[in-house]
mmCIF file of C-alpha atoms in Angstrom:
data_model
loop_
_atom_site.group_PDB
_atom_site.id
_atom_site.type_symbol
_atom_site.label_atom_id
_atom_site.label_comp_id
_atom_site.label_asym_id
_atom_site.label_seq_id
_atom_site.Cartn_x
_atom_site.Cartn_y
_atom_site.Cartn_z
ATOM 1 C CA MET A 1 117.861 160.370 80.441
ATOM 2 C CA MET A 2 116.273 156.992 81.100
ATOM 3 C CA ARG A 3 119.602 155.669 82.433
ATOM 4 C CA ARG A 4 119.884 158.577 84.867
ATOM 5 C CA TYR A 5 116.285 158.036 85.968
ATOM 6 C CA LEU A 6 116.938 154.354 86.650
ATOM 7 C CA PHE A 7 120.081 155.270 88.559
ATOM 8 C CA PHE A 8 118.121 157.503 90.935
ATOM 9 C CA ILE A 9 115.466 154.803 91.372
ATOM 10 C CA VAL A 10 118.168 152.314 92.380
ATOM 11 C CA ILE A 11 119.729 154.795 94.826
ATOM 12 C CA ILE A 12 116.375 155.639 96.436
ATOM 13 C CA SER A 13 115.525 151.935 96.707
ATOM 14 C CA PHE A 14 118.894 151.242 98.335
ATOM 15 C CA PHE A 15 118.406 153.897 101.017
ATOM 16 C CA LEU A 16 114.848 152.743 101.680
ATOM 17 C CA GLN A 17 116.159 149.220 102.269
ATOM 18 C CA LEU A 18 118.767 150.600 104.661
ATOM 19 C CA GLN A 19 116.074 152.495 106.544
ATOM 20 C CA ILE A 20 113.855 149.414 106.803
ATOM 21 C CA TYR A 21 116.835 147.364 108.004
ATOM 22 C CA ALA A 22 117.761 149.980 110.614
ATOM 23 C CA GLN A 23 114.185 150.011 111.929
ATOM 24 C CA SER A 24 114.207 146.209 112.255
ATOM 25 C CA GLU A 25 117.461 146.238 114.260
ATOM 26 C CA LYS A 26 115.868 147.007 117.612
ATOM 27 C CA ALA A 27 117.822 146.975 120.850
ATOM 28 C CA PRO A 28 117.306 143.784 122.887
ATOM 29 C CA ARG A 29 115.155 143.893 125.999
ATOM 30 C CA TYR A 30 116.623 143.714 129.489
ATOM 31 C CA TYR A 31 115.487 142.350 132.845
ATOM 32 C CA VAL A 32 116.734 142.709 136.424
ATOM 33 C CA ALA A 33 116.877 139.386 138.309
ATOM 34 C CA HIS A 34 116.840 140.027 142.056
ATOM 35 C CA LYS A 35 118.371 137.911 144.809
ATOM 36 C CA THR A 36 115.932 136.033 147.016
ATOM 37 C CA SER A 37 116.421 135.047 150.647
ATOM 38 C CA GLU A 38 113.192 133.047 150.733
ATOM 39 C CA LYS A 39 113.238 129.309 150.139
ATOM 40 C CA ILE A 40 111.720 128.563 146.728
ATOM 41 C CA ILE A 41 109.538 125.461 146.405
ATOM 42 C CA ILE A 42 109.597 124.239 142.799
ATOM 43 C CA ASP A 43 105.946 123.445 142.123
ATOM 44 C CA GLY A 44 105.214 125.447 138.976
ATOM 45 C CA LYS A 45 103.067 127.948 140.890
ATOM 46 C CA ALA A 46 105.505 130.690 142.043
ATOM 47 C CA GLU A 47 103.336 131.492 145.066
ATOM 48 C CA GLU A 48 106.145 132.639 147.357
ATOM 49 C CA ALA A 49 106.157 136.305 148.382
ATOM 50 C CA THR A 50 109.502 136.794 146.672
ATOM 51 C CA TRP A 51 108.047 135.630 143.348
ATOM 52 C CA LYS A 52 105.106 138.002 143.730
ATOM 53 C CA SER A 53 107.529 140.900 144.306
ATOM 54 C CA ALA A 54 109.754 139.962 141.359
ATOM 55 C CA PRO A 55 109.199 142.085 138.239
ATOM 56 C CA LYS A 56 107.117 140.562 135.466
ATOM 57 C CA SER A 57 108.647 140.713 132.018
ATOM 58 C CA GLN A 58 107.123 142.450 129.050
ATOM 59 C CA ASP A 59 104.615 140.377 127.123
ATOM 60 C CA PHE A 60 106.300 138.001 124.707
ATOM 61 C CA ILE A 61 106.243 139.074 121.068
ATOM 62 C CA ASP A 62 106.513 137.264 117.745
ATOM 63 C CA ILE A 63 110.126 136.216 117.101
ATOM 64 C CA ALA A 64 110.559 138.749 114.277
ATOM 65 C CA GLY A 65 109.345 141.495 116.607
ATOM 66 C CA GLU A 66 106.395 142.573 114.467
ATOM 67 C CA LYS A 67 103.251 140.660 115.505
ATOM 68 C CA THR A 68 101.342 140.289 118.756
ATOM 69 C CA PRO A 69 101.003 136.601 119.704
ATOM 70 C CA THR A 70 97.606 134.959 119.999
ATOM 71 C CA TYR A 71 98.165 134.083 123.666
ATOM 72 C CA GLN A 72 99.980 136.056 126.339
ATOM 73 C CA THR A 73 103.260 134.866 127.872
ATOM 74 C CA ASN A 74 105.385 136.414 130.628
ATOM 75 C CA MET A 75 108.422 135.343 132.604
ATOM 76 C CA LYS A 76 110.149 136.143 135.894
ATOM 77 C CA MET A 77 113.620 135.332 137.247
ATOM 78 C CA LEU A 78 115.244 135.152 140.692
ATOM 79 C CA TRP A 79 118.501 133.814 142.091
ATOM 80 C CA ASP A 80 120.163 132.814 145.341
ATOM 81 C CA GLU A 81 123.552 131.351 146.227
ATOM 82 C CA ASP A 82 122.613 127.925 144.885
ATOM 83 C CA TYR A 83 120.216 128.313 141.954
ATOM 84 C CA LEU A 84 119.065 130.491 139.112
ATOM 85 C CA TYR A 85 115.251 130.391 139.047
ATOM 86 C CA PHE A 86 112.876 130.805 136.110
ATOM 87 C CA TYR A 87 109.113 131.134 136.010
ATOM 88 C CA ALA A 88 106.931 131.445 132.910
ATOM 89 C CA LYS A 89 103.161 131.669 132.596
ATOM 90 C CA MET A 90 101.505 130.840 129.267
ATOM 91 C CA GLU A 91 97.865 131.462 128.416
ATOM 92 C CA GLU A 92 96.515 128.488 126.458
ATOM 93 C CA PRO A 93 92.917 127.306 125.899
ATOM 94 C CA HIS A 94 94.037 123.816 124.836
ATOM 95 C CA ILE A 95 96.908 122.437 126.889
ATOM 96 C CA TRP A 96 98.330 119.265 125.406
ATOM 97 C CA ALA A 97 101.577 117.304 125.314
ATOM 98 C CA SER A 98 102.613 113.828 124.200
ATOM 99 C CA LEU A 99 106.417 113.560 124.459
ATOM 100 C CA LYS A 100 107.629 111.765 127.585
ATOM 101 C CA GLN A 101 111.231 110.806 126.834
ATOM 102 C CA ARG A 102 113.978 113.142 128.025
ATOM 103 C CA ASP A 103 116.117 114.749 125.306
ATOM 104 C CA THR A 104 113.631 114.090 122.549
ATOM 105 C CA VAL A 105 112.732 117.020 120.261
ATOM 106 C CA ILE A 106 110.425 118.784 122.713
ATOM 107 C CA TYR A 107 109.402 121.603 120.371
ATOM 108 C CA TYR A 108 107.337 119.090 118.395
ATOM 109 C CA ASN A 109 104.938 119.772 121.277
ATOM 110 C CA ASN A 110 103.968 123.211 122.534
ATOM 111 C CA ASP A 111 106.875 124.160 124.762
ATOM 112 C CA ILE A 112 108.818 126.851 126.627
ATOM 113 C CA GLU A 113 112.535 127.262 125.922
ATOM 114 C CA ILE A 114 115.363 129.048 127.744
ATOM 115 C CA PHE A 115 118.647 130.055 126.093
ATOM 116 C CA ILE A 116 121.636 131.149 128.185
ATOM 117 C CA ASP A 117 124.972 132.592 127.020
ATOM 118 C CA PRO A 118 126.927 133.495 130.174
ATOM 119 C CA ASP A 119 129.835 135.399 128.604
ATOM 120 C CA GLY A 120 127.939 136.857 125.662
ATOM 121 C CA ASP A 121 130.352 135.712 122.940
ATOM 122 C CA THR A 122 127.592 133.700 121.115
ATOM 123 C CA HIS A 123 129.565 130.462 121.644
ATOM 124 C CA ASN A 124 129.253 127.771 124.329
ATOM 125 C CA TYR A 125 125.663 128.377 125.361
ATOM 126 C CA TYR A 126 122.850 126.368 126.912
ATOM 127 C CA GLU A 127 119.428 125.466 125.567
ATOM 128 C CA PHE A 128 116.637 124.103 127.763
ATOM 129 C CA GLU A 129 113.147 123.059 126.633
ATOM 130 C CA MET A 130 110.144 121.597 128.455
ATOM 131 C CA ASN A 131 106.546 120.722 127.646
ATOM 132 C CA ALA A 132 103.379 120.519 129.734
ATOM 133 C CA LEU A 133 104.291 116.973 130.818
ATOM 134 C CA ASN A 134 107.506 118.337 132.381
ATOM 135 C CA THR A 135 109.554 116.430 129.831
ATOM 136 C CA VAL A 136 112.831 118.271 129.290
ATOM 137 C CA TRP A 137 115.520 118.583 126.643
ATOM 138 C CA ASP A 138 118.795 120.151 127.716
ATOM 139 C CA LEU A 139 121.798 120.565 125.453
ATOM 140 C CA PHE A 140 125.098 122.419 125.217
ATOM 141 C CA ILE A 141 125.811 124.214 121.955
ATOM 142 C CA VAL A 142 129.449 124.975 121.113
ATOM 143 C CA LYS A 143 128.657 127.381 118.255
ATOM 144 C CA PRO A 144 125.418 128.654 116.668
ATOM 145 C CA TYR A 145 124.075 126.504 113.843
ATOM 146 C CA ARG A 146 125.426 128.971 111.250
ATOM 147 C CA GLU A 147 128.933 127.704 112.094
ATOM 148 C CA PRO A 148 129.987 124.032 111.902
ATOM 149 C CA ALA A 149 130.473 122.719 115.428
ATOM 150 C CA PRO A 150 129.284 119.863 117.646
ATOM 151 C CA ILE A 151 126.034 119.995 119.615
ATOM 152 C CA VAL A 152 126.392 118.154 122.918
ATOM 153 C CA ASP A 153 122.972 116.509 123.151
ATOM 154 C CA SER A 154 124.136 114.081 125.847
ATOM 155 C CA TRP A 155 124.877 116.987 128.190
ATOM 156 C CA ASP A 156 122.449 117.113 131.134
ATOM 157 C CA ILE A 157 121.816 119.754 133.789
ATOM 158 C CA GLN A 158 122.920 117.983 136.947
ATOM 159 C CA GLY A 159 120.671 118.889 139.882
ATOM 160 C CA LEU A 160 117.924 120.378 137.706
ATOM 161 C CA LYS A 161 114.544 121.030 139.319
ATOM 162 C CA SER A 162 111.451 121.662 137.192
ATOM 163 C CA GLU A 163 107.700 121.454 137.593
ATOM 164 C CA VAL A 164 104.532 122.331 135.684
ATOM 165 C CA PHE A 165 101.227 123.714 136.985
ATOM 166 C CA ILE A 166 98.112 123.559 134.826
ATOM 167 C CA GLU A 167 95.018 125.704 135.322
ATOM 168 C CA GLY A 168 92.813 123.377 133.329
ATOM 169 C CA THR A 169 93.047 119.773 132.207
ATOM 170 C CA LEU A 170 95.917 118.291 130.238
ATOM 171 C CA ASN A 171 95.071 116.517 126.962
ATOM 172 C CA ASP A 172 91.321 116.990 127.402
ATOM 173 C CA ALA A 173 89.647 118.487 124.341
ATOM 174 C CA SER A 174 86.211 118.634 125.953
ATOM 175 C CA ASP A 175 86.890 121.869 127.813
ATOM 176 C CA GLU A 176 88.879 125.108 127.544
ATOM 177 C CA ASP A 177 91.891 125.695 129.775
ATOM 178 C CA GLU A 178 93.307 128.945 131.155
ATOM 179 C CA PHE A 179 97.086 128.636 131.361
ATOM 180 C CA TRP A 180 100.057 126.469 132.163
ATOM 181 C CA SER A 181 103.089 127.662 134.076
ATOM 182 C CA VAL A 182 106.557 126.291 134.693
ATOM 183 C CA GLU A 183 109.105 126.770 137.423
ATOM 184 C CA VAL A 184 112.744 125.825 136.861
ATOM 185 C CA ALA A 185 115.810 125.883 139.123
ATOM 186 C CA ILE A 186 119.247 125.413 137.538
ATOM 187 C CA PRO A 187 122.270 125.042 139.857
ATOM 188 C CA TRP A 188 124.958 127.696 139.484
ATOM 189 C CA GLU A 189 127.561 124.940 139.520
ATOM 190 C CA VAL A 190 126.331 123.909 136.074
ATOM 191 C CA LEU A 191 125.888 127.387 134.637
ATOM 192 C CA LYS A 192 129.256 128.736 135.710
ATOM 193 C CA GLU A 193 131.037 126.262 133.436
ATOM 194 C CA ALA A 194 130.540 128.509 130.392
ATOM 195 C CA ASN A 195 131.225 131.801 132.162
ATOM 196 C CA THR A 196 134.421 133.844 132.037
ATOM 197 C CA HIS A 197 134.943 133.137 135.741
ATOM 198 C CA ASN A 198 133.747 130.436 138.076
ATOM 199 C CA GLU A 199 131.633 132.738 140.224
ATOM 200 C CA ILE A 200 127.994 133.779 140.477
ATOM 201 C CA PRO A 201 127.620 136.880 138.245
ATOM 202 C CA LYS A 202 126.661 139.284 141.030
ATOM 203 C CA GLY A 203 126.350 142.801 139.634
ATOM 204 C CA GLU A 204 126.932 141.481 136.096
ATOM 205 C CA PHE A 205 124.731 140.605 133.136
ATOM 206 C CA TRP A 206 124.265 137.526 130.959
ATOM 207 C CA ARG A 207 122.621 137.170 127.559
ATOM 208 C CA ILE A 208 119.398 135.163 127.943
ATOM 209 C CA ASN A 209 116.248 134.670 125.930
ATOM 210 C CA PHE A 210 112.992 132.751 126.177
ATOM 211 C CA SER A 211 111.017 131.195 123.350
ATOM 212 C CA ARG A 212 107.558 129.696 123.333
ATOM 213 C CA VAL A 213 106.718 127.344 120.475
ATOM 214 C CA ASN A 214 102.997 126.965 119.797
ATOM 215 C CA TRP A 215 101.285 124.811 117.166
ATOM 216 C CA ASP A 216 97.889 124.714 115.541
ATOM 217 C CA PHE A 217 96.436 121.303 116.368
ATOM 218 C CA ASP A 218 94.282 118.533 114.915
ATOM 219 C CA LEU A 219 92.033 116.217 116.913
ATOM 220 C CA ASN A 220 91.810 112.513 116.188
ATOM 221 C CA ASN A 221 89.541 110.558 118.549
ATOM 222 C CA SER A 222 89.968 113.414 121.057
ATOM 223 C CA SER A 223 93.772 113.161 120.849
ATOM 224 C CA TYR A 224 95.810 116.252 120.039
ATOM 225 C CA SER A 225 98.527 116.396 117.387
ATOM 226 C CA ARG A 226 100.238 119.032 115.267
ATOM 227 C CA ALA A 227 97.972 120.280 112.508
ATOM 228 C CA LYS A 228 98.692 119.401 108.880
ATOM 229 C CA ASP A 229 97.850 121.307 105.720
ATOM 230 C CA GLU A 230 95.968 120.046 102.667
ATOM 231 C CA ASN A 231 99.185 118.397 101.401
ATOM 232 C CA GLY A 232 99.681 116.420 104.584
ATOM 233 C CA GLU A 233 102.617 118.575 105.727
ATOM 234 C CA PHE A 234 102.842 119.959 109.234
ATOM 235 C CA LYS A 235 101.808 123.595 109.420
ATOM 236 C CA HIS A 236 104.469 126.041 110.559
ATOM 237 C CA GLU A 237 104.771 126.660 114.275
ATOM 238 C CA TYR A 238 104.419 130.023 115.996
ATOM 239 C CA ASN A 239 107.522 131.360 117.741
ATOM 240 C CA TRP A 240 106.886 133.833 120.555
ATOM 241 C CA VAL A 241 109.850 135.247 122.437
ATOM 242 C CA TRP A 242 110.730 137.591 125.280
ATOM 243 C CA SER A 243 113.333 139.654 123.404
ATOM 244 C CA PRO A 244 112.634 139.843 119.646
ATOM 245 C CA GLN A 245 115.235 138.292 117.372
ATOM 246 C CA GLY A 246 114.408 140.267 114.241
ATOM 247 C CA VAL A 247 114.759 137.000 112.305
ATOM 248 C CA ILE A 248 113.032 133.624 112.591
ATOM 249 C CA ASN A 249 116.034 132.034 114.240
ATOM 250 C CA MET A 250 116.675 131.663 117.981
ATOM 251 C CA HIS A 251 120.266 130.678 117.288
ATOM 252 C CA GLU A 252 121.560 134.186 116.725
ATOM 253 C CA PRO A 253 122.571 134.830 120.346
ATOM 254 C CA GLU A 254 123.647 138.409 119.618
ATOM 255 C CA HIS A 255 119.940 139.316 119.620
ATOM 256 C CA TRP A 256 119.115 137.803 123.009
ATOM 257 C CA GLY A 257 118.059 139.906 125.961
ATOM 258 C CA TYR A 258 120.179 141.141 128.849
ATOM 259 C CA VAL A 259 119.635 139.850 132.379
ATOM 260 C CA TYR A 260 121.335 141.790 135.176
ATOM 261 C CA PHE A 261 121.872 139.987 138.499
ATOM 262 C CA SER A 262 121.082 142.397 141.314
ATOM 263 C CA GLU A 263 121.961 141.667 144.929
ATOM 264 C CA LYS A 264 118.948 143.711 146.026
ATOM 265 C CA ALA A 265 115.773 141.988 147.192
ATOM 266 C CA PRO A 266 112.748 141.811 144.882
ATOM 267 C CA GLY A 267 110.755 145.023 145.079
ATOM 268 C CA GLU A 268 113.811 147.196 145.727
ATOM 269 C CA GLU A 269 114.712 149.636 142.984
ATOM 270 C CA GLU A 270 117.677 148.753 140.800
ATOM 271 C CA GLU A 271 118.966 150.659 137.797
ATOM 272 C CA PHE A 272 120.555 148.879 134.871
ATOM 273 C CA ASN A 273 121.540 150.295 131.512
ATOM 274 C CA ILE A 274 122.948 148.207 128.679
ATOM 275 C CA PRO A 275 126.649 149.204 128.465
ATOM 276 C CA MET A 276 127.618 151.365 125.499
ATOM 277 C CA ASP A 277 130.171 148.798 124.310
ATOM 278 C CA GLU A 278 127.241 146.470 123.623
ATOM 279 C CA ASN A 279 125.987 148.957 121.026
ATOM 280 C CA ILE A 280 129.323 148.616 119.251
ATOM 281 C CA LYS A 281 129.064 144.854 119.540
ATOM 282 C CA TRP A 282 125.685 144.854 117.755
ATOM 283 C CA GLU A 283 127.296 146.761 114.881
ATOM 284 C CA LEU A 284 130.189 144.300 114.707
ATOM 285 C CA TYR A 285 127.720 141.431 114.420
ATOM 286 C CA ARG A 286 125.941 143.292 111.646
ATOM 287 C CA LEU A 287 129.257 143.400 109.773
ATOM 288 C CA TYR A 288 129.872 139.723 110.565
ATOM 289 C CA ARG A 289 126.529 138.772 109.003
ATOM 290 C CA ALA A 290 127.235 141.022 106.012
ATOM 291 C CA GLN A 291 130.639 139.380 105.511
ATOM 292 C CA LYS A 292 129.033 135.928 105.627
ATOM 293 C CA ALA A 293 126.438 137.029 103.073
ATOM 294 C CA TYR A 294 129.177 138.460 100.848
ATOM 295 C CA LYS A 295 131.007 135.137 100.760
ATOM 296 C CA GLU A 296 127.825 133.195 100.059
ATOM 297 C CA LYS A 297 127.172 135.450 97.068
ATOM 298 C CA ASN A 298 130.735 135.862 95.749
ATOM 299 C CA GLY A 299 132.585 132.748 96.919
ATOM 300 C CA ASN A 300 135.232 134.674 98.833
ATOM 301 C CA TRP A 301 135.536 137.053 101.749
ATOM 302 C CA ALA A 302 135.359 140.807 101.232
ATOM 303 C CA LYS A 303 138.842 142.328 101.451
ATOM 304 C CA LYS A 304 137.584 145.827 102.275
ATOM 305 C CA LEU A 305 134.866 146.957 104.652
ATOM 306 C CA SER A 306 133.467 149.244 101.959
ATOM 307 C CA ALA A 307 132.272 146.096 100.153
ATOM 308 C CA ILE A 308 129.923 145.302 103.062
ATOM 309 C CA ASN A 309 128.930 148.868 103.991
ATOM 310 C CA GLY A 310 131.218 148.837 107.024
ATOM 311 C CA GLU A 311 133.738 151.631 106.603
ATOM 312 C CA THR A 312 132.184 153.503 109.514
ATOM 313 C CA ILE A 313 129.744 152.636 112.282
ATOM 314 C CA ASN A 314 127.794 155.194 114.276
ATOM 315 C CA VAL A 315 127.155 154.613 117.973
ATOM 316 C CA GLU A 316 125.508 157.340 120.025
ATOM 317 C CA GLY A 317 127.017 160.136 117.959
ATOM 318 C CA ASN A 318 130.432 158.495 117.726
ATOM 319 C CA LYS A 319 131.610 157.734 114.195
ATOM 320 C CA LEU A 320 133.951 154.750 114.468
ATOM 321 C CA GLN A 321 136.185 153.230 111.799
ATOM 322 C CA PRO A 322 136.550 149.452 112.210
ATOM 323 C CA LYS A 323 139.539 147.542 110.888
ATOM 324 C CA LEU A 324 139.239 144.402 108.748
ATOM 325 C CA GLU A 325 142.148 141.949 108.913
ATOM 326 C CA VAL A 326 142.053 139.116 106.376
ATOM 327 C CA HIS A 327 144.519 136.276 106.959
ATOM 328 C CA LYS A 328 145.170 132.771 105.660
ATOM 329 C CA THR A 329 142.693 131.048 107.948
ATOM 330 C CA GLY A 330 139.932 133.670 107.924
ATOM 331 C CA TRP A 331 139.428 137.230 109.095
ATOM 332 C CA ASN A 332 138.522 139.439 112.023
ATOM 333 C CA ILE A 333 136.995 142.890 112.431
ATOM 334 C CA TRP A 334 137.885 145.078 115.387
ATOM 335 C CA VAL A 335 137.408 148.582 116.683
ATOM 336 C CA LYS A 336 138.573 150.497 119.738
ATOM 337 C CA SER A 337 135.778 151.583 122.046
ATOM 338 C CA PRO A 338 135.616 155.319 122.783
ATOM 339 C CA PHE A 339 133.696 154.474 125.964
ATOM 340 C CA THR A 340 136.091 152.026 127.668
ATOM 341 C CA GLY A 341 139.210 152.085 125.507
ATOM 342 C CA ASP A 342 138.900 148.306 125.094
ATOM 343 C CA ARG A 343 139.528 146.589 121.769
ATOM 344 C CA LEU A 344 136.327 144.874 120.607
ATOM 345 C CA LEU A 345 136.913 142.107 118.085
ATOM 346 C CA ILE A 346 134.771 139.605 116.196
ATOM 347 C CA LYS A 347 136.294 136.577 114.471
ATOM 348 C CA ASP A 348 135.214 134.889 111.250
ATOM 349 C CA ASP A 349 133.330 132.206 113.203
ATOM 350 C CA GLY A 350 131.359 134.836 115.125
ATOM 351 C CA ASP A 351 133.324 134.501 118.358
ATOM 352 C CA PHE A 352 133.445 137.853 120.178
ATOM 353 C CA LEU A 353 136.470 138.977 122.184
ATOM 354 C CA LYS A 354 137.028 142.011 124.411
ATOM 355 C CA GLN A 355 140.680 142.875 124.899
ATOM 356 C CA LYS A 356 141.174 145.124 127.901
ATOM 357 C CA ASN A 357 142.856 148.482 127.490
#
């Protein structure tokens, strides 16, 4: 009797965990970036009429998607034939920064970060960071950190324009500030390098996310620095993002938001819906992470999808049956889309492929 009772407890616990997991797997946010015909002056202020007409993003949220940040953050985006433009405004009562050398670890200061994956395969993406001194760190990442691959730290955004505006006083602890804002222009000629085609993505979407790193601070002779705990260790930073990751890790690009590039002017209505194949893609990445976890626990890859709860996936009422192919050098999981007829495939290193029907 006791054994049967324990069995039911285990089963109920298992389904509760599945429910909690399903609730945490929220769809990424999306944003429509409009085309501007107005000349944009990069001064950190975004005072042009086209900026004022551009939609403001949702308030940033804690990276796990559960907590409301202490200070509000919002972003906007625009584009023209030459540049992709970013604007972010960050409420902050104490604006400080100390790092002045390019390509140093900027997130050791409070910063704003932009992540861009043009083709949405989670590989070959860009990371850009800047602090309130307009010191930048730009790098090209071949694969997410979960997979062994080089990080091209020497890569620079040729033709980059960036500027900071501060409503307050930088590095002055004697008063309270209001906000700092940044304006960034990245040439398309740089961004197109990691796209599937060498064109501006008009009428297409990219995977993009924003992260704001914020630290508690200490004051020493009126100088700001990252706060330390009673053991002399730096306290953990806060990570506030546009589209919640669901985990404390920006380097899971499958969670990033969707940015659609509209040819309509700011203020004009534009409809964008995340394509249904992307819903399948999220499920494939869930199986990818489960397969990685299986190997970490057991020392080998699962040979059957039933071992990682992947025999079927449900997408908008469609019950799909993925296929797992294990080979000498790894594995892949694929499924045929009922929406497009395309074959959607994820490899053992997380690389995503769409094979046209």
